[in-house]
C-alpha positions as semicolon CSV with decimal commas, in nm:
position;residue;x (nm);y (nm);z (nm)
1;X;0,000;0,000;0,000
2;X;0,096;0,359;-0,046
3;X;0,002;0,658;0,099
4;X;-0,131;0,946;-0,104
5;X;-0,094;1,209;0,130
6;X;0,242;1,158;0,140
7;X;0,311;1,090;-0,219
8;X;0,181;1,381;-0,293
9;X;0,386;1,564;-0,118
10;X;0,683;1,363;-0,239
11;X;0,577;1,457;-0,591
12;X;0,603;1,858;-0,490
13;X;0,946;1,772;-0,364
14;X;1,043;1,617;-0,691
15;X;0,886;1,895;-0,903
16;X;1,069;2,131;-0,690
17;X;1,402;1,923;-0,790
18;X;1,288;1,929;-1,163
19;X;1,223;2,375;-1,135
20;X;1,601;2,362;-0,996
21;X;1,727;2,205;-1,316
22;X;1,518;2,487;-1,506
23;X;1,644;2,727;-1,356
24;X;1,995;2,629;-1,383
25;X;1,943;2,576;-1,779
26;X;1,834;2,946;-1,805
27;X;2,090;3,078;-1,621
28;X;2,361;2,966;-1,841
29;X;2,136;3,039;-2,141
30;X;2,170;3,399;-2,020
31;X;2,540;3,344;-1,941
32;X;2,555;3,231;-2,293
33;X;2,367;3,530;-2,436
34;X;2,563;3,784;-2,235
35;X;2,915;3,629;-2,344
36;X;2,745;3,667;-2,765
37;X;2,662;3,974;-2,697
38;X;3,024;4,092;-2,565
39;X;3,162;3,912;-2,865
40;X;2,939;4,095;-3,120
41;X;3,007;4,429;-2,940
42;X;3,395;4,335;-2,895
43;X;3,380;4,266;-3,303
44;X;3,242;4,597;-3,384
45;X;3,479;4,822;-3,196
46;X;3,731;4,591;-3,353
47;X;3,646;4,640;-3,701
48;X;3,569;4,982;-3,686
49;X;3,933;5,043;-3,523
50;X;4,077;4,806;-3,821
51;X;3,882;5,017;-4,133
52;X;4,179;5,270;-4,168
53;X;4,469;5,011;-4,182
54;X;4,263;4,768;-4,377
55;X;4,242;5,103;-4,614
56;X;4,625;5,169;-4,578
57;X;4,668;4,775;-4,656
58;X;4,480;4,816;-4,977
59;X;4,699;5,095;-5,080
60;X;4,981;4,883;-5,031
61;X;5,058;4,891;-4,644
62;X;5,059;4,604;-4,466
63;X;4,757;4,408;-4,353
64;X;4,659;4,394;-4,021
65;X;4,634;4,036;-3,831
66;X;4,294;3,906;-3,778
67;X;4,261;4,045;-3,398
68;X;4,258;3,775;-3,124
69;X;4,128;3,902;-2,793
70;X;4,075;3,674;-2,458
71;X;3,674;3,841;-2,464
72;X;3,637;3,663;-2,797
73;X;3,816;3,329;-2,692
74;X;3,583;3,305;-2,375
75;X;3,296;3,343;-2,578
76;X;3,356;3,091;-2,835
77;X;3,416;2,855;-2,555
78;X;3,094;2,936;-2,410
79;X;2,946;2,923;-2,733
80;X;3,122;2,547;-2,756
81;X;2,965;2,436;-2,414
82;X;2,625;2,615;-2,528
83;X;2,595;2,351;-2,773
84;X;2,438;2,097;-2,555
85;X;2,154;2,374;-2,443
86;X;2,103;2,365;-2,813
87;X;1,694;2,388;-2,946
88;X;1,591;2,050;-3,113
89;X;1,234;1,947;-3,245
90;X;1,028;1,646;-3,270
91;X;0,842;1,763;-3,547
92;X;1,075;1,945;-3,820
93;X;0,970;2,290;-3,878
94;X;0,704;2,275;-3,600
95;X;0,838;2,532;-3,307
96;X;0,561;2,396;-3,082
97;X;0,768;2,082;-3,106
98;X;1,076;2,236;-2,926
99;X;1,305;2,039;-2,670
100;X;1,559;2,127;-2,494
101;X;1,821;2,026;-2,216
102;X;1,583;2,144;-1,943
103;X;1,290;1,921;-2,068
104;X;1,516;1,589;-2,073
105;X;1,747;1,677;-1,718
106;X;1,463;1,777;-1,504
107;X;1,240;1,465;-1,595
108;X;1,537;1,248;-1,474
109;X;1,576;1,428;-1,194
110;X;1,193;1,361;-1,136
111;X;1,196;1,019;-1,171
112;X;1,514;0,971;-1,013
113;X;1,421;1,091;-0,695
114;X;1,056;0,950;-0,691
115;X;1,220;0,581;-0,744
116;X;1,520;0,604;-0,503
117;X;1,158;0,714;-0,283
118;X;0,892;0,438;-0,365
119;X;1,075;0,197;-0,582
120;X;1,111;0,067;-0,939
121;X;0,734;-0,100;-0,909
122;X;0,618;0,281;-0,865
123;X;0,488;0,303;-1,260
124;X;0,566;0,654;-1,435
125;X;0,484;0,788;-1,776
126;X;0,735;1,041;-1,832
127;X;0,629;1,290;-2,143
128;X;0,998;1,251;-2,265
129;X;1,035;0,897;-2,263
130;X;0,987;0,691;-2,555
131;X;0,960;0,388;-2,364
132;X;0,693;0,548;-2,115
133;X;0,915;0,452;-1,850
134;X;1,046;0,768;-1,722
135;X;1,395;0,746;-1,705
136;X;1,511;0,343;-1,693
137;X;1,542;0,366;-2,050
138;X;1,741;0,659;-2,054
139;X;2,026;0,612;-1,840
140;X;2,274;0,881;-2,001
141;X;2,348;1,176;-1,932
142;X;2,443;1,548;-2,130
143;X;2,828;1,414;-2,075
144;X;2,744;1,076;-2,222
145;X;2,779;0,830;-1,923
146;X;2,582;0,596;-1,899
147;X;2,440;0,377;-1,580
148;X;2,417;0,480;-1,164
149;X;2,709;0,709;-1,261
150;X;2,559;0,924;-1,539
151;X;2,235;0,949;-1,373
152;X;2,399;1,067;-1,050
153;X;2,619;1,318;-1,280
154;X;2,276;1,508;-1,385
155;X;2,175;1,609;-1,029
156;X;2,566;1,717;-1,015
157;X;2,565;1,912;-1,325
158;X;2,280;2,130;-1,228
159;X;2,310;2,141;-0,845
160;X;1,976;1,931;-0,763
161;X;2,017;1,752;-0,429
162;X;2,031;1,396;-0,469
163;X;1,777;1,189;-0,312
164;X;2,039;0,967;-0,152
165;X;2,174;1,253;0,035
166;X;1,882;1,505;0,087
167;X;1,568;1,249;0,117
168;X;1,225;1,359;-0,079
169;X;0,993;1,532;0,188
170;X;0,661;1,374;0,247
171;X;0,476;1,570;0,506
172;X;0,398;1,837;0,228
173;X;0,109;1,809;0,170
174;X;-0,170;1,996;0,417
175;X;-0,460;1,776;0,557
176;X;-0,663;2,039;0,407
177;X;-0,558;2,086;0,087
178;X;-0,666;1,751;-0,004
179;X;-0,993;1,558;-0,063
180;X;-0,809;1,287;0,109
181;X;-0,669;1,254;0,473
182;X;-0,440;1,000;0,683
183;X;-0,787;0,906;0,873
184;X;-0,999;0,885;0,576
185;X;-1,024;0,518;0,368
186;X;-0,903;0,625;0,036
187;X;-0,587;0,763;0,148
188;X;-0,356;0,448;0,109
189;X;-0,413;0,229;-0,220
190;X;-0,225;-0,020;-0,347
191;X;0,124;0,062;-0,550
192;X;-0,004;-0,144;-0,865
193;X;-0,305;0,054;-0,896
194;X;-0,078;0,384;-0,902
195;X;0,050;0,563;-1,220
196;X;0,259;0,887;-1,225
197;X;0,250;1,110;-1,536
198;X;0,514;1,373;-1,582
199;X;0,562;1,675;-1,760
200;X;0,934;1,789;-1,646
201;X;0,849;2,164;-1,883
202;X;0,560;2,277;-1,963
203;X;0,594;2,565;-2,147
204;X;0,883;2,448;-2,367
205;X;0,841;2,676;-2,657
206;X;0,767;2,977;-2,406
207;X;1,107;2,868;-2,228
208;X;1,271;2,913;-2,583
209;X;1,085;3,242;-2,633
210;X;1,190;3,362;-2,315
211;X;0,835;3,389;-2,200
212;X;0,937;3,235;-1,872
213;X;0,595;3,335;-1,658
214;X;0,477;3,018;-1,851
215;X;0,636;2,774;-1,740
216;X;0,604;2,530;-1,551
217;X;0,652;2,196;-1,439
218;X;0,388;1,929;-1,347
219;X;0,336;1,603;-1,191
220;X;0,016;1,423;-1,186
221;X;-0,115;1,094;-1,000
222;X;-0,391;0,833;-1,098
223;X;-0,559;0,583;-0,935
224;X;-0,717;0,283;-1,111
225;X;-0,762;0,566;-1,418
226;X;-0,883;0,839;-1,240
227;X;-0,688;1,171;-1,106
228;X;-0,603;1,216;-0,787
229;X;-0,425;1,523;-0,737
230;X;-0,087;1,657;-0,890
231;X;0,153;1,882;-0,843
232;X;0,263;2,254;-1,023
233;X;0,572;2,371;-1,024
234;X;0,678;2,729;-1,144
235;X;1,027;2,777;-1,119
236;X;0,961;3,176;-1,251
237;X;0,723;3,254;-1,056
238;X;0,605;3,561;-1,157
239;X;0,847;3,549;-1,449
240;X;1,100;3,618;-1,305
241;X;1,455;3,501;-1,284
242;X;1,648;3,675;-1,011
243;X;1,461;3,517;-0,697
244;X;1,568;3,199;-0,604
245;X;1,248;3,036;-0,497
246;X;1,046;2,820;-0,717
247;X;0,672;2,836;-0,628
248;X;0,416;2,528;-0,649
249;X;0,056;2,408;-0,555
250;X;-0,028;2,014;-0,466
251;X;-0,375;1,930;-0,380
252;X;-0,542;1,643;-0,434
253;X;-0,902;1,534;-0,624
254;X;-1,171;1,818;-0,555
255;X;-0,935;2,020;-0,334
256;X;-0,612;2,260;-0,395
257;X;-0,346;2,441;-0,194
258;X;-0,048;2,700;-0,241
259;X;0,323;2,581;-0,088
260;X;0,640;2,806;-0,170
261;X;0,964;2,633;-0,111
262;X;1,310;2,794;-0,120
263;X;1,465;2,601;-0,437
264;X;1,842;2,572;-0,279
C-alpha cells in the first residue's frame, strides 16, 4: 500500500528538484547570451578600429592580423559548451515541437528521486520517454555516461540535491488541501493501482521564447484511471529570474493548496 498524502507531497518535492534544473538551464542560457553579446560588441569596436589600416593595406601597407582578444576566446568557448543547451524538435519545422536540455534533465531528476523514494514497481509515464518509462530507458546523461554514474552526474551538473543525500519530503502536503486525509479510507491504495505522469516543462516553446511566466513543471497521480491530485511547479514565478524560490501548488481530487519552497 501507499500513501497518497504523502506521495503527494513527495511529488512537490520532486517537481521542486525538476524547477532547480530549469532554472539552472536558463541561467547559463543567459550566461551564454551575455558572453554573444560581448563578442558581437567586442567585433564591432574591432572592425571599426581596423577600417583605416585595412584602407592603408589596400593601398599597399601592410595588412593587419585578424585580432585575437581573450573576450572573444571566452565566448567561443561558451558558445562550444552552449551547444548541448542547443533547441531540437520532434516535429521538423514545427516550433511547438521544441526540446531542450531542461525538458530531458529535469524529468530524470523527477523520476530519479521519486524511485530512489517508492521503488522501481512505482509506474511513471514520463512525457519525454519513448519507452513510457520515465527514465530506466534513458540512463545517459548530457556528458554521455551511462548507468548509476551518469544518472547521479545530472543532479551534479545542475546542483539538484540527490535523493540519496537530501531524502524527498513527504509531510507536504496539508490535511486540508486535499480531498483525502491520513484518517480517511481512500488515502492508502495499493502501489499497482498507481500511475505517475510527468511533464518535467511545460511551457517548452515559451522557455525558448523567453516567456518564462509560462512555465512550468507538473506532476500528476492516478488511481485505477482516475486523477487524484498533482503537483505545479513554477520555477519563474512571476516570471521572473532573479529570486531563487520556485513556487508550487499540490492538492489532491476536488481540493487545492499553495506551498512556496526555497529552491536551494
Amino acid at each position: 500500500m501507499i500513501s497518497l498524502p504523502r506521495l503527494v507531497s513527495s511529488c512537490a518535492d520532486a517537481a521542486r528538484r525538476g524547477c532547480m534544473v530549469i532554472r539552472s538551464v536558463q541561467s547559463r542560457r543567459e550566461a551564454v547570451l551575455a558572453l554573444q553579446r560581448q563578442q558581437q560588441q567586442q567585433t564591432h569596436q574591432e572592425a571599426a578600429a581596423d577600417a583605416p589600416t585595412a584602407a592603408s593595406a589596400v593601398g599597399g601597407g601592410p595588412a593587419s592580423p585578424a585580432p585575437t582578444t581573450a573576450a572573444a576566446a571566452a565566448a567561443a568557448d561558451a558558445l562550444s559548451e552552449a551547444s548541448s543547451h542547443g533547441v531540437i524538435y520532434k516535429v521538423a519545422g514545427d516550433s511547438r515541437s521544441a526540446l531542450t536540455e531542461a525538458d530531458g534533465a529535469s524529468q530524470r531528476v523527477i523520476v530519479e528521486c521519486l524511485r530512489h523514494c517508492w521503488g522501481d514497481r512505482l509506474n511513471i509515464v514520463g512525457e519525454e520517454d519513448d519507452d513510457g518509462d520515465g527514465g530506466e530507458g534513458d540512463d545517459k546523461d548530457e556528458g554521455g555516461d551511462k548507468g548509476d554514474e551518469g544518472k547521479s552526474d545530472v543532479f551534479e551538473r545542475y546542483g539538484v540535491p540527490r535523493p540519496t543525500d537530501v531524502p524527498l519530503h513527504e509531510d507536504l502536503l496539508p490535511s486540508s488541501s486535499s480531498s483525502f486525509s491520513s484518517n480517511s479510507s481512500n488515502s492508502n491504495v495499493p502501489l499497482s493501482s498507481v500511475t505517475i505522469y510527468v511533464d518535467p516543462m511545460d511551457g517548452t516553446r515559451e522557455f525558448v521564447d523567453g516567456r518564462l511566466g509560462n512555465v512550468q513543471c507538473l506532476v500528476g497521480i492516478v488511481v485505477d484511471g482516475v486523477p487524484v491530485g498533482g503537483v505545479v511547479g513554477l520555477p519563474f514565478p512571476g516570471g521572473r529570474t532573479e529570486s531563487m524560490e520556485t513556487e508550487g501548488a499540490d492538492g489532491g481530487a476536488g481540493g487545492g493548496g499553495s506551498k512556496r519552497g526555497s529552491s536551494d
